Each structure stands twice: as structure tokens, then as C-alpha cells.
Short mmCIF file of C-alpha atoms in Angstrom, two decimals:
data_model
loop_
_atom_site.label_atom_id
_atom_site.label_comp_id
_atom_site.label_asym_id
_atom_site.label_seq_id
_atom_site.Cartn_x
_atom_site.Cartn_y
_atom_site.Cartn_z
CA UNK Y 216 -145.32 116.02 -11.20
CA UNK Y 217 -146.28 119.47 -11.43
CA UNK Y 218 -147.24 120.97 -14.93
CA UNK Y 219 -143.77 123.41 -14.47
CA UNK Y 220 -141.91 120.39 -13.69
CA UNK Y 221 -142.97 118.16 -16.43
CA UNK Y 222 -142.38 121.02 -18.86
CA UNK Y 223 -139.09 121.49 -17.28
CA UNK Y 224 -138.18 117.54 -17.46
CA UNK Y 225 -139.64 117.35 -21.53
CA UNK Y 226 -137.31 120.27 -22.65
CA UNK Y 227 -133.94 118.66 -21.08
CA UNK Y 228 -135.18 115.45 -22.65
CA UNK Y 229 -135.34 117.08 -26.27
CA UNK Y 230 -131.83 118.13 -26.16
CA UNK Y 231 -129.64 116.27 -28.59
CA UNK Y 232 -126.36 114.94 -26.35
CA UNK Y 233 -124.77 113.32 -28.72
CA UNK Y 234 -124.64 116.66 -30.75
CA UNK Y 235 -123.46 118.60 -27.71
CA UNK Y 236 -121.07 115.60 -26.23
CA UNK Y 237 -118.46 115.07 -28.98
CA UNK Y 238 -115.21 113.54 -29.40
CA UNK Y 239 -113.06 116.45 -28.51
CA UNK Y 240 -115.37 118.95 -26.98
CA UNK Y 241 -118.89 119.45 -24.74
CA UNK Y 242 -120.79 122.10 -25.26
CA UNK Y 243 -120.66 125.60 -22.89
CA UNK Y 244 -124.51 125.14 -21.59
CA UNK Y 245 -124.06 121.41 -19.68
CA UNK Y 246 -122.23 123.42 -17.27
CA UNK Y 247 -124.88 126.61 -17.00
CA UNK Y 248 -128.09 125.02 -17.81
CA UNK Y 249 -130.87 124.54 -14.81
CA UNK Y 250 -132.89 122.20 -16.86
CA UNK Y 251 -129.72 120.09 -17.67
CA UNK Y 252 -128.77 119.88 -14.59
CA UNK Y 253 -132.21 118.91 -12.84
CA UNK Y 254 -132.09 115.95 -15.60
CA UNK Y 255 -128.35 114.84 -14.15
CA UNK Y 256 -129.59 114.95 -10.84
CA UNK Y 257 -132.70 112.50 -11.67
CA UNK Y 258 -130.62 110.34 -14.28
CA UNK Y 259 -127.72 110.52 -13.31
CA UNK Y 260 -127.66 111.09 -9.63
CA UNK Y 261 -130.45 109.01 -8.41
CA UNK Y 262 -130.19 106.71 -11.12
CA UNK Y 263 -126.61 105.09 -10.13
CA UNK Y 264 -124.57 104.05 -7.50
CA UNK Y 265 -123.58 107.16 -4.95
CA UNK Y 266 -121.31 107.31 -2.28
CA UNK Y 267 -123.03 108.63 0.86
CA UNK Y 268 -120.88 107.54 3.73
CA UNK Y 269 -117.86 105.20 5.27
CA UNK Y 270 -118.65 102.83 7.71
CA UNK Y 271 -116.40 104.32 10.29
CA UNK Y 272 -118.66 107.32 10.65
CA UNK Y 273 -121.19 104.97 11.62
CA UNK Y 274 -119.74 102.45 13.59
CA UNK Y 275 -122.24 102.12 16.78
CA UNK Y 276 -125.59 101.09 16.81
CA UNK Y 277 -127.64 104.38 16.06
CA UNK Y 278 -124.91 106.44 14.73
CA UNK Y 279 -126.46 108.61 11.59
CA UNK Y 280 -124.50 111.65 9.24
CA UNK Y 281 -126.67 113.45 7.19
CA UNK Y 282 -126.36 113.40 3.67
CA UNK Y 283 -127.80 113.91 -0.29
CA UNK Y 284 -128.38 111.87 -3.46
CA UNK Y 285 -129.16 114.82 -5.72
CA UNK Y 286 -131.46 116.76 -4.43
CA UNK Y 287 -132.65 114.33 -2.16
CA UNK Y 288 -132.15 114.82 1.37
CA UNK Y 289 -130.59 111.50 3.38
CA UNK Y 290 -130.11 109.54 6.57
CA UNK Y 291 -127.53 106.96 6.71
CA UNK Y 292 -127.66 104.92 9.90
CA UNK Y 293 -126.61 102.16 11.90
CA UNK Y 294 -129.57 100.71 13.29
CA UNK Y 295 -129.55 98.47 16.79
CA UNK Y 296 -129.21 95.11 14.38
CA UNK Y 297 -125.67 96.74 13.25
CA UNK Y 298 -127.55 96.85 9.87
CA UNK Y 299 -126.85 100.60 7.97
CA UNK Y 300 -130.12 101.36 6.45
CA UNK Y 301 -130.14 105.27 3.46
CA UNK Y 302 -133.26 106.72 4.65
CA UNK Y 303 -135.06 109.87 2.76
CA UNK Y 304 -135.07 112.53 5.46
CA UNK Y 305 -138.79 113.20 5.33
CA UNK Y 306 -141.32 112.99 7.85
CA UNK Y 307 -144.00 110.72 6.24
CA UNK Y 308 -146.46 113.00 7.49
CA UNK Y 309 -146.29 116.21 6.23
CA UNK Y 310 -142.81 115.98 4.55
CA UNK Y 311 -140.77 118.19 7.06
CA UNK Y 312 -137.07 116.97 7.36
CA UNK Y 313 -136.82 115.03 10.02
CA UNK Y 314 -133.04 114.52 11.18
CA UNK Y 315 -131.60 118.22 10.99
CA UNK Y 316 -128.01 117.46 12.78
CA UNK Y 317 -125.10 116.50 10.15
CA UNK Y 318 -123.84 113.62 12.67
CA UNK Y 319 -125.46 112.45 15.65
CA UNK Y 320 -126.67 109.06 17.98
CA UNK Y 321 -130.49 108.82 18.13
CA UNK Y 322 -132.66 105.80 18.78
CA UNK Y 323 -135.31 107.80 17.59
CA UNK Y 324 -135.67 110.80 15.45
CA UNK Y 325 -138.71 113.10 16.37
CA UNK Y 326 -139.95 115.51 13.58
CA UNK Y 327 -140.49 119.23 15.22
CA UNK Y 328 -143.23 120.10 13.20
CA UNK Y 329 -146.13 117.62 14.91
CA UNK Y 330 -143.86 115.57 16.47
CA UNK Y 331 -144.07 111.94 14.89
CA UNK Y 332 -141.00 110.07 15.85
CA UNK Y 333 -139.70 107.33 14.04
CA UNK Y 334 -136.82 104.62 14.95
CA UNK Y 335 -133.38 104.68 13.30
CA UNK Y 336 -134.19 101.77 11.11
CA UNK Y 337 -136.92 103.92 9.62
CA UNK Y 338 -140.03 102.36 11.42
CA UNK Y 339 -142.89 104.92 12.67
CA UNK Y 340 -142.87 104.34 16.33
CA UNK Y 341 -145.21 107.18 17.56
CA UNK Y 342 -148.08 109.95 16.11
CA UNK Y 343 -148.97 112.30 18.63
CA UNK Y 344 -152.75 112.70 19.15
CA UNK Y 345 -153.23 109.59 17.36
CA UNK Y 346 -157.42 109.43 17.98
CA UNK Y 347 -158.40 111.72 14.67
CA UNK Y 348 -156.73 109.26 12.37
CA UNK Y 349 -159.59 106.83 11.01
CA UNK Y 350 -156.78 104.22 10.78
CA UNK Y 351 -155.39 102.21 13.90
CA UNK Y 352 -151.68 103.10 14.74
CA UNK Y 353 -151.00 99.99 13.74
CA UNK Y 354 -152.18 100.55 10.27
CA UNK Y 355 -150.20 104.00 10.66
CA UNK Y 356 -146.90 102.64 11.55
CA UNK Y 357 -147.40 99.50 8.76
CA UNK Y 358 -147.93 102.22 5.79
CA UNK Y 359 -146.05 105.20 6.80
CA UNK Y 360 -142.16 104.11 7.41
CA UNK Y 361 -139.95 106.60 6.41
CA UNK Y 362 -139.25 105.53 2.34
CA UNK Y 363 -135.24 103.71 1.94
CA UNK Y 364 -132.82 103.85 -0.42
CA UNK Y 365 -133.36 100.63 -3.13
CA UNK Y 366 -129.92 99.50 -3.05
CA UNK Y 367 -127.15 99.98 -0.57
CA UNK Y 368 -123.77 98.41 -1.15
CA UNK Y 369 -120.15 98.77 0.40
CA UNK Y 370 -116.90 97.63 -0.80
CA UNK Y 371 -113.80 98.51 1.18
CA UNK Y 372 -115.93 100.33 3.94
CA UNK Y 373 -117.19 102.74 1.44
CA UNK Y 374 -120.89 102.81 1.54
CA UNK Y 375 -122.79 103.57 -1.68
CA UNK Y 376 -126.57 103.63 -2.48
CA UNK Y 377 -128.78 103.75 -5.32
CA UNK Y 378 -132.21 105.65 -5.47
CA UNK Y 379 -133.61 103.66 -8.25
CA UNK Y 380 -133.52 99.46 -7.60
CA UNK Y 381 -131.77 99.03 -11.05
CA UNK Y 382 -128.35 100.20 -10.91
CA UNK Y 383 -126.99 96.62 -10.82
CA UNK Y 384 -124.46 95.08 -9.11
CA UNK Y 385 -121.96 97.55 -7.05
CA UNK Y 386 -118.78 95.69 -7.71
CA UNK Y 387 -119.52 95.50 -11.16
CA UNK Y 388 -120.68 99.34 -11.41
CA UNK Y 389 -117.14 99.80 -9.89
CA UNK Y 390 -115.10 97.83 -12.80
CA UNK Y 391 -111.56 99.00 -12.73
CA UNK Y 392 -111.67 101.82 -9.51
CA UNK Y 393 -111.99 98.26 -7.10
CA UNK Y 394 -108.21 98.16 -7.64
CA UNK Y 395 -108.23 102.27 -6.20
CA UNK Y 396 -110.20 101.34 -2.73
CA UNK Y 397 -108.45 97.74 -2.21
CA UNK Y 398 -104.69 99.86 -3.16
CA UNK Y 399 -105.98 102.39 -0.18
CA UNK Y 400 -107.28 99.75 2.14
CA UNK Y 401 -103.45 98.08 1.66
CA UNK Y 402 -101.79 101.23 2.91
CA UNK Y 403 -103.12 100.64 6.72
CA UNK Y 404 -101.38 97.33 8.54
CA UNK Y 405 -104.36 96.77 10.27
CA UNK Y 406 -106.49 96.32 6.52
CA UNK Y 407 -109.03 99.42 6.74
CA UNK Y 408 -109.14 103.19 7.39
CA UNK Y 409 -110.88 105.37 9.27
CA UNK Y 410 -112.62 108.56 8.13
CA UNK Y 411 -113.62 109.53 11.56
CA UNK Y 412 -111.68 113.09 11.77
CA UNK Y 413 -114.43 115.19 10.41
CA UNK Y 414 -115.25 116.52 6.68
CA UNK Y 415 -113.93 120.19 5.97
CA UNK Y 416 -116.81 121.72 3.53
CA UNK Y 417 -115.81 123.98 1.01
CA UNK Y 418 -118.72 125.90 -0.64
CA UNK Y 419 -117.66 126.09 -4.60
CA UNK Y 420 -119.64 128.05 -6.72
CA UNK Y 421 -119.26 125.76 -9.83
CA UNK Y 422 -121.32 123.36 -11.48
CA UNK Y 423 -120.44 119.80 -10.33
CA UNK Y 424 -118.98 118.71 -13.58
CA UNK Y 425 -116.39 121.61 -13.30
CA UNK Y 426 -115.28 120.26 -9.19
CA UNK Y 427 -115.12 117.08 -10.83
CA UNK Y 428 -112.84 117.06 -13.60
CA UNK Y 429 -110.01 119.14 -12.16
CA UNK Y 430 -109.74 115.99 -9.52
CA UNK Y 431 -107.81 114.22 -12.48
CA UNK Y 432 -106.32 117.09 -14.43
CA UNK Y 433 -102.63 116.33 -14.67
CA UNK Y 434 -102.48 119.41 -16.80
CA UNK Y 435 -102.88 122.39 -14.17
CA UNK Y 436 -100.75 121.88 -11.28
CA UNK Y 437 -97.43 123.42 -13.05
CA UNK Y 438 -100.11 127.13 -13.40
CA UNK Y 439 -102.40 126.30 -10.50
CA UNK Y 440 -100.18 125.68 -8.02
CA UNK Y 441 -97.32 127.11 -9.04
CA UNK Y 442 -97.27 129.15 -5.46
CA UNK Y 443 -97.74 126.20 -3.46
CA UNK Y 444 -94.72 125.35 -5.10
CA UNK Y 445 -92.75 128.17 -4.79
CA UNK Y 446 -93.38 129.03 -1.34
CA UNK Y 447 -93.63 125.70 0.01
CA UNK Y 448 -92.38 122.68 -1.16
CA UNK Y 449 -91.52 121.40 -4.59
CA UNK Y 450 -93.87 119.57 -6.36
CA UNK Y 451 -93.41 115.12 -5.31
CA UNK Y 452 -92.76 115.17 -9.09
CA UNK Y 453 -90.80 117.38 -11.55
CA UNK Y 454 -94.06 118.22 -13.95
CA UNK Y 455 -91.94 119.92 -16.36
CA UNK Y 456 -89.84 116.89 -17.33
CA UNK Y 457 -90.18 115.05 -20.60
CA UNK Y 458 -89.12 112.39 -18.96
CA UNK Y 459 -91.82 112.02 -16.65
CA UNK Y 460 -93.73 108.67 -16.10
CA UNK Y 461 -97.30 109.76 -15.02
CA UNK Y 462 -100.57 108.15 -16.23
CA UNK Y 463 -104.00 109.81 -16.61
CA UNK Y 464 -106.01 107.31 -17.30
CA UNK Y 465 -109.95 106.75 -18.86
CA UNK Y 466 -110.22 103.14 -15.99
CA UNK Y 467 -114.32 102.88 -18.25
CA UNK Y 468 -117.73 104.00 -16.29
CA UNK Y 469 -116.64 107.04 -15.56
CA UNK Y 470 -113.87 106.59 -13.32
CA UNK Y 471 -110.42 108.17 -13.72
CA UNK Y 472 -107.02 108.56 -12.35
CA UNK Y 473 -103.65 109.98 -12.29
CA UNK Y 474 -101.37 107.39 -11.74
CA UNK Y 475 -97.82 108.30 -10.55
CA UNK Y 476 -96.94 104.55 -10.43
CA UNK Y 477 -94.44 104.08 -12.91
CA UNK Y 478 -92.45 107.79 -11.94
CA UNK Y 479 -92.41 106.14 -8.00
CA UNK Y 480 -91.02 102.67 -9.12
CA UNK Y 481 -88.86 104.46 -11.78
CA UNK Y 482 -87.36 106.06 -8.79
CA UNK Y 483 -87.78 102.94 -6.52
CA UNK Y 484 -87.78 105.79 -3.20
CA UNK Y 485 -90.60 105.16 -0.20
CA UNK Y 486 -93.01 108.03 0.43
CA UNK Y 487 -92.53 110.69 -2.63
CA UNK Y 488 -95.93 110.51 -2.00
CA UNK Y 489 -95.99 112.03 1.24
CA UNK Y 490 -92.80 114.28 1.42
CA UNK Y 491 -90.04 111.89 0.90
CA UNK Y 492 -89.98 111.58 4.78
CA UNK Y 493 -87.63 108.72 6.18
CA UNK Y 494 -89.13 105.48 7.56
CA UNK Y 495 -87.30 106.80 10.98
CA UNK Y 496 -90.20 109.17 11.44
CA UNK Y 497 -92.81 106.34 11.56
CA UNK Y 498 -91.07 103.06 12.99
CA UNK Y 499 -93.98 102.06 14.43
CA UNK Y 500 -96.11 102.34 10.76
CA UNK Y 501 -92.92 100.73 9.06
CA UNK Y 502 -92.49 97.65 11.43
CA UNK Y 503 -96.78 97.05 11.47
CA UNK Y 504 -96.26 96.63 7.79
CA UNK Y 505 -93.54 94.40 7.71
CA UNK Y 506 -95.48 92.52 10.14
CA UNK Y 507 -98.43 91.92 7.71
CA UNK Y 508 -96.33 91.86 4.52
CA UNK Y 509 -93.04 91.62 4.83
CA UNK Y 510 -89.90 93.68 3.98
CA UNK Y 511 -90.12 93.46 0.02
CA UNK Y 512 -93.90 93.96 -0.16
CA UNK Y 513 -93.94 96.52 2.26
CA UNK Y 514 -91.41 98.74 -0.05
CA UNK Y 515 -93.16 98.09 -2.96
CA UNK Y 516 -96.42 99.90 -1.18
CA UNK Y 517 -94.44 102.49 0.23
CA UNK Y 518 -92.90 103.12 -3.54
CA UNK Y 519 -96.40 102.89 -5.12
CA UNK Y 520 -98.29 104.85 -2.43
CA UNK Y 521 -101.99 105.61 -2.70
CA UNK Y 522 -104.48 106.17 -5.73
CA UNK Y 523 -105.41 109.06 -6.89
CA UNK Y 524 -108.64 108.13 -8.39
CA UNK Y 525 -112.13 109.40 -9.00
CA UNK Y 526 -114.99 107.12 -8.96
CA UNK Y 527 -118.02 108.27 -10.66
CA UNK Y 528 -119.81 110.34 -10.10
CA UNK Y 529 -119.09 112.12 -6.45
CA UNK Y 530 -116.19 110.31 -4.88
CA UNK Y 531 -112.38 111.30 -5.31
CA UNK Y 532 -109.62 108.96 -3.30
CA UNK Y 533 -106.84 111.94 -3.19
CA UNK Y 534 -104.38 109.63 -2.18
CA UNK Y 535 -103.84 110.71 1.84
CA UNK Y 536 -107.33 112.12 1.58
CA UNK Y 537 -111.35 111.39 0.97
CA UNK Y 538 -113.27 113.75 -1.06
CA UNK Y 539 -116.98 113.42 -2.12
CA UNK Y 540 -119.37 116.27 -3.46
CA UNK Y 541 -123.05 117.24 -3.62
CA UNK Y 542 -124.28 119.29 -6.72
CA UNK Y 543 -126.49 122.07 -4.81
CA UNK Y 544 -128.21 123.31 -8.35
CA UNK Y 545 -126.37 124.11 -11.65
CA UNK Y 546 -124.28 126.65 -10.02
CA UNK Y 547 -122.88 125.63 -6.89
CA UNK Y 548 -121.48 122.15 -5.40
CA UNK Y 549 -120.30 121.41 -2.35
CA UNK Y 550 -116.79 119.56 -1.76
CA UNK Y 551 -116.17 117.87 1.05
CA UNK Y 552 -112.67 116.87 2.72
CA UNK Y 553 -111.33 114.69 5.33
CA UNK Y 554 -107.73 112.85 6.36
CA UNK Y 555 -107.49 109.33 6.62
CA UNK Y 556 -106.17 107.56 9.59
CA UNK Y 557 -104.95 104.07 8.69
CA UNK Y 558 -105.84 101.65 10.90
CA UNK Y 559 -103.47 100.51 13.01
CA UNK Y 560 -100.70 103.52 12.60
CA UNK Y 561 -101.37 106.04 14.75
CA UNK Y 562 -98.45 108.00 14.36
CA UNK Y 563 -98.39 107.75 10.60
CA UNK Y 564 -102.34 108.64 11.13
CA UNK Y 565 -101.36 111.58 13.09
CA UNK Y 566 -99.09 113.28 10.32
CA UNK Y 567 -101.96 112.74 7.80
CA UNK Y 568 -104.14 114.79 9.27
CA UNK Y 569 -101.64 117.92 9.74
CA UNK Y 570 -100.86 117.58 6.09
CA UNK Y 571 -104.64 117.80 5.54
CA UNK Y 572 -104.62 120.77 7.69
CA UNK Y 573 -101.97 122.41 5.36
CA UNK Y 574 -102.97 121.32 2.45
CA UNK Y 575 -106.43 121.22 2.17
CA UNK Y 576 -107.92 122.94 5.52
CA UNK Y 577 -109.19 127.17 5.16
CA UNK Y 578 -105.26 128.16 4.99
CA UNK Y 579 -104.26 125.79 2.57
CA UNK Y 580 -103.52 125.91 -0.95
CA UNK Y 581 -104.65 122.75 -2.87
CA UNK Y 582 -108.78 123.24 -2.92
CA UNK Y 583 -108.22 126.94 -2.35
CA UNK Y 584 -106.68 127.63 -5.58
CA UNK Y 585 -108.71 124.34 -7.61
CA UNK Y 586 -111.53 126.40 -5.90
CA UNK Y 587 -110.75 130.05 -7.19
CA UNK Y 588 -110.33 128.06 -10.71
CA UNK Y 589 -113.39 126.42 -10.76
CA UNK Y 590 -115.47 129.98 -9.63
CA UNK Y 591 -113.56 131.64 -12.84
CA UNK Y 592 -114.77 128.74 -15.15
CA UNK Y 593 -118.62 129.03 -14.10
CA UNK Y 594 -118.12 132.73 -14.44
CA UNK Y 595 -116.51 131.95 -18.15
CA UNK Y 596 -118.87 129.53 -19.16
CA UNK Y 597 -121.93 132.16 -19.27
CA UNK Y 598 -119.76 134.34 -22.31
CA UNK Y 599 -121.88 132.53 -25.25
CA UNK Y 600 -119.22 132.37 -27.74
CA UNK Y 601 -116.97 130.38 -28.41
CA UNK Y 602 -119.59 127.58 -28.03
CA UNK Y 603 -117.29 124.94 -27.39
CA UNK Y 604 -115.26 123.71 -24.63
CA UNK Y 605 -111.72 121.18 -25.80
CA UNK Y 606 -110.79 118.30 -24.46
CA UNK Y 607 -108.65 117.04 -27.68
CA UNK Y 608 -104.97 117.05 -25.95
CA UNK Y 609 -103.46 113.78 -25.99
CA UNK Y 610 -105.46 111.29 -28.26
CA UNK Y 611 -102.33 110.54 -30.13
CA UNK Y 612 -100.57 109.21 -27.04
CA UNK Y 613 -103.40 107.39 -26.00
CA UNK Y 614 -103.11 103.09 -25.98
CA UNK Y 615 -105.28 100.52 -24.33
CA UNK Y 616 -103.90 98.69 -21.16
CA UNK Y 617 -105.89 96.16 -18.80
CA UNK Y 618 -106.63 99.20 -16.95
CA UNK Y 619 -108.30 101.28 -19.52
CA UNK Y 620 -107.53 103.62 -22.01
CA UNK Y 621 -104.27 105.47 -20.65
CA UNK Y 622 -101.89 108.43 -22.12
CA UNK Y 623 -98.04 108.61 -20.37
CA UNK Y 624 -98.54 112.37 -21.31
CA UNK Y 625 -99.65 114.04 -18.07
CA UNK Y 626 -101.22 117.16 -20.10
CA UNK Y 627 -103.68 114.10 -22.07
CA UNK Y 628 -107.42 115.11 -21.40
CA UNK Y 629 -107.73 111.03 -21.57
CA UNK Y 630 -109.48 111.21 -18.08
CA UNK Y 631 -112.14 114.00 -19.00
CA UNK Y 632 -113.26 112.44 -22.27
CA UNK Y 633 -114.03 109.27 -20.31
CA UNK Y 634 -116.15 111.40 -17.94
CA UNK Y 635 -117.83 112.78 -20.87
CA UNK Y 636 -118.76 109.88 -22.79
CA UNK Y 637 -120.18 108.18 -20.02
CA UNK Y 638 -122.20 111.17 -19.18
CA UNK Y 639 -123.44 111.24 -22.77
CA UNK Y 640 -124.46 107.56 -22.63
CA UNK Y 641 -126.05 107.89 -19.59
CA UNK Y 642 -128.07 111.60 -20.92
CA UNK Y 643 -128.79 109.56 -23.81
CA UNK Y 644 -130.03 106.11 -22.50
CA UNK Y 645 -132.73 108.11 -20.23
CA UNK Y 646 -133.33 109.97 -23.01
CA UNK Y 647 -134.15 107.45 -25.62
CA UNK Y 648 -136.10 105.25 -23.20
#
């Protein structure tokens, strides 16, 4: 570590986040500070459990996307024994990166710089002019494998790896969000989906934190999308009703969620989720799903729908859709999008992805105006006073279900708080240690 580094790495240790994590409010600079954030991307980041990939962009022997655990460049591939290996996308030579296509097939990847090539399980097959090495190549190829991931886990086809070789057990890191992936999974007749459609990247300049917490913010949509609204479609729920049965809930580890559950069953209607639109427009989706579970069940996960969950600390399940980030530096993160197609119902499938397209896609409206939020909050964030940013809404309607700590009032800033208190135990653990 360089002298500039470890200077860098002592002063974000000295900061006191307990005293700028509180009950009610964070303070301004863990959204605008570049040592901060270089100490979330080494504690936080490559500390836990990340999402870097689903295994249906990888389904073929050699199949690789590109990817990023922090600031760590990644390859996660399929290799010939079906086995998906998270490589670090750095020639062992000279450190140049080696894979430089987001998706591909490759046996081998070949660094341009001197041209080394190694296999897509990671193994150095070749060094060109390999005489002026004192070692023999197979000394070479026995030391200088490209370095892997420590831990690499998948649950529901998600596939999530850790950096560090003590983040524990995945299943356990996920804790209550399980019930998220296993309520999406349900949703296809076929049991899995498919996030094979391609990723739209949108380019926020906000810190990470900021992308983050509007995923579960049941208090914007009536301001924030009040044009998508207007000029659209109503909202799938009325937001300004009293009456309104909507969860935001604190699920513990730092995963959240809005949970519409108990407005849907209230209403006991199929699809509010996705337009109200009659089961005539997707026989084939309905009669696949009575198939597998029967008329009752099937209702009751047309009623419920999908989750609408975040799982810490890069991975949102926006019901229909899968989003995931990567923090860039303190200032910028960015978001990626893409429709799922539920196996086994194509034509349900097929309307999924033109609601992406509308919703989410350059012309849409969701991201764009979370987006043009987001940019005004970084921008914000750098007036010094007030010091504070509030989170206090909605403690007094907060209780304790099986679930986690949950509010009924949609404007609670329940799901936030648990983002920040995990954040400060994990800033603090590091910290301390």
C-alpha cells in the first residue's frame, strides 16, 4: 500500500460512525466524501456477499459478462466443467485487463499487451517468448493463475461472490430477502427466470447510497412521478389513500422492501401489479400455472405478484425487473436494468420486456426521473449546512413482524434506517478491528 493510500485508508478509519450514523439522521459527508467512500468499497464492498451475475447469462460452457466488486474489475464465467468460476480481470503479468468485452464466449482470453493467454477457468495456458523467464512454464502456469473470487454462491440463479473468504454462509447473509428471490422464482411455471435480454445502463451521477435508497422509498412516487401518472397511467395503487395497505419494511442485514401484499389481497384482483390486464391476454401463462399449482394457488400469486425488494448492498428485485449497481467513485454509480422472461411463458415474457422498454428504457419515466432526483441530491449534499440528513418519519408506526421491523405507513423511512444501521455496523466493525 502506497504511503498516499495508507494515509488515505487511516483518516476514513478515524472517523467516528456512530456519531455521524444516528437514529434519525446520517450525516451530509457519507454521501460526498472520497475517503469514505474508498473505505465502503474495501469494507463494505469486497468484504460481503455481491451480486455479479445470473446464471442465465452464462449458461454455456465459456460464456463470461464482465463485471465489478468495488473497484475491482471481474470475470464471471462458465468454464468447460459447467463450473462458474469470479475471476479478477488482470493479466498476472503486468496487470493489464485482460477480458475487455462486457459479454462474450472465449476458451481463452489473450491479454493485448504481451499476449499471455489464459483459459476461462483462470489457468495460464501460454507466455509468449517464454525462454527469458528463469522459471520453466510449468512453474509459470503453477504460480501465475489469474487470482478468484474466495467465495461464490447462488441461490435462485442469482450468483453472488465475496472478495474476502469470510463473509459466511450466503443463505444465511440473505436472512429474510430468500423469501424475495424464491416469491420471483414462483412467478415463472417452469420454476426460474431468465435475464438473458440485455442490461440497459444508466450513468447516475450520485453516490451509491443515494441510487440505493430511493429503490424502497414509498414516500416519492406521489412528487416523483406524478407525470408518469398523469400522462400515462394511474398509479397500480391510490398513494394518497389513508386507507392504503402498503409495507416498507427494515427485512435485517440490510435488505428492504415495499410490500404491496396486503393492498393486492385486500383487493383480491390478479395482476394490479402489471396493469390490471385480464388473464385472456396470457392464456397460455395462466393455464402453465394452473398446471404446476393449481387454480387457487395460482390466484393467490397472481394477487400477490412479485417483490419489490432490495438486497444489500447492489441488487434491487423491481418486481417485473432486475436491477444491480456499481459505485464508480463517491460521485457517480452506475444502474443497471433488464426484463425478466419467466421461464416457460413466452407470451407473458414478451409483454415484460415492452413494459421495460416504457418504463425503464432511454424514453421512459421510472429511472429517468429517480435519476434526475438522485443528480439534484449529490448536487445538494455539497451545501455544508444543515449538517444533517432525516430519516425520522414513521418510527411511531413501526412494529416487529416475522419479517422484520415493518411500518403500514408508506411515507415510514423504516427501510432507510435499516440500510443505515447496517452500514454503521459494518463502518464500525472494520473500524474497531
Amino acid at each position: 500500500m502506497t504511503m498516499r493510500l495508507e494515509q488515505d485508508r487511516l483518516a476514513a478509519d478515524a472517523i467516528d460512525y456512530e456519531k455521524l450514523i444516528q437514529r434519525d439522521r446520517v450525516h451530509g459527508s457519507l454521501y460526498t466524501d472520497a475517503d469514505i467512500f474508498q473505505k465502503e468499497m474495501r469494507d463494505i464492498y469486497e468484504s460481503q456477499w455481491v451480486f455479479v451475475a445470473h446464471e442465465s447469462e452464462i449458461p454455456e460452457p465459456g460464456d463470461y459478462v464482465r463485471r465489478r466488486i468495488g473497484e475491482q474489475p471481474l470475470i464471471v464465467a462458465c468454464g468447460k466443467d459447467l463450473k462458474v468460476r469470479v475471476m479478477l480481470n488482470r493479466c498476472t503479468h503486468r496487470g493489464n485487463m485482460l477480458c475487455q468485452s462486457d459479454a462474450g464466449n472465449a476458451t481463452l482470453f489473450r491479454c493485448s499487451f504481451h499476449g499471455w493467454t489464459f483459459s476461462n477457468d483462470g489457468r495460464l495456458q501460454g507466455v509468449s517468448f517464454r525462454g527469458g523467464y528463469e522459471q520453466s512454464l510449468g512453474e509459470l502456469r503453477s504460480e501465475l493463475g489469474l487470482a478468484e473470487a474466495a467465495q461464490v454462491g447462488t441461490y435462485g440463479g442469482f450468483i453472488f461472490a465475496n472478495l474476502s473468504g469470510d463473509a459466511g454462509d450466503l443463505e444465511h447473509y440473505l436472512g429474510n430477502a430468500k423469501d424475495a428471490i424464491d416469491r420471483l422464482v414462483r412467478m415463472s411455471p417452469a420454476g426460474g427466470i431468465d435475464l438473458s435480454a440485455g442490461w440497459m445502463k444508466h450513468d447516475n451521477n450520485a453516490n451509491w447510497k443515494v441510487v440505493n435508497e430511493v429503490q424502497v422509498d414509498g414516500y416519492h412516487p406521489l412528487f416523483v412521478h406524478e407525470s408518469l401518472y398523469k400522462a400515462i397511467k394511474p398509479a397500480k395503487v391510490d398513494y394518497s389513500s389513508d386507507e392504503l395497505r402498503v409495507a416498507v419494511r427494515d427485512l435485517g442485514g440490510g435488505h428492504s422492501e415495499v410490500d404491496y401484499t396486503a393492498e393486492y389481497q385486500a383487493q383480491d384482483r390478479e395482476f394490479i401489479w402489471f396493469s390490471s390486464i385480464p388473464r385472456s391476454r396470457v392464456p397460455d401463462y395462466i393455464e402453465a400455472m394452473e398446471a404446476l399449482h393449481g387454480p387457487e394457488r395460482t390466484h393467490d400469486i397472481l394477487v400477490d405478484g412479485p417483490p419489490h425488494t432490495f438486497i444489500w448492498p447492489n441488487l434491487f428485485l423491481a418486481e417485473m425487473q432486475v436491477m444491480f449497481i456499481e459505485p464508480l467513485s463517491v460521485e457517480q454509480t452506475i444502474q443497471y436494468t433488464a426484463p425478466i422472461k419467466l421461464l416457460g411463458a413466452e407470451e407473458m415474457s414478451a409483454r415484460i420486456i415492452r413494459q421495460t422498454e416504457g418504463a425503464m428504457g432511454p424514453a421512459g419515466f421510472l429511472i429517468a426521473d429517480d435519476a434526475e432526483m438522485g443528480e439534484r441530491n449529490q448536487v445538494g449534499l455539497h451545501a455544508q449546512e444543515p449538517e444533517w440528513v432525516l430519516f425520522g418519519r414513521g418510527f411511531e408506526s413501526e412494529k416487529v413482524e416475522p419479517r422484520g421491523i415493518t411500518s403500514y405507513d408508506r411515507t415510514s423511512e423504516t427501510s432507510q434506517r435499516g440500510m443505515w444501521q447496517h452500514y454503521r455496523t459494518l463502518m464500525t466493525e472494520t473500524t474497531n478491528d
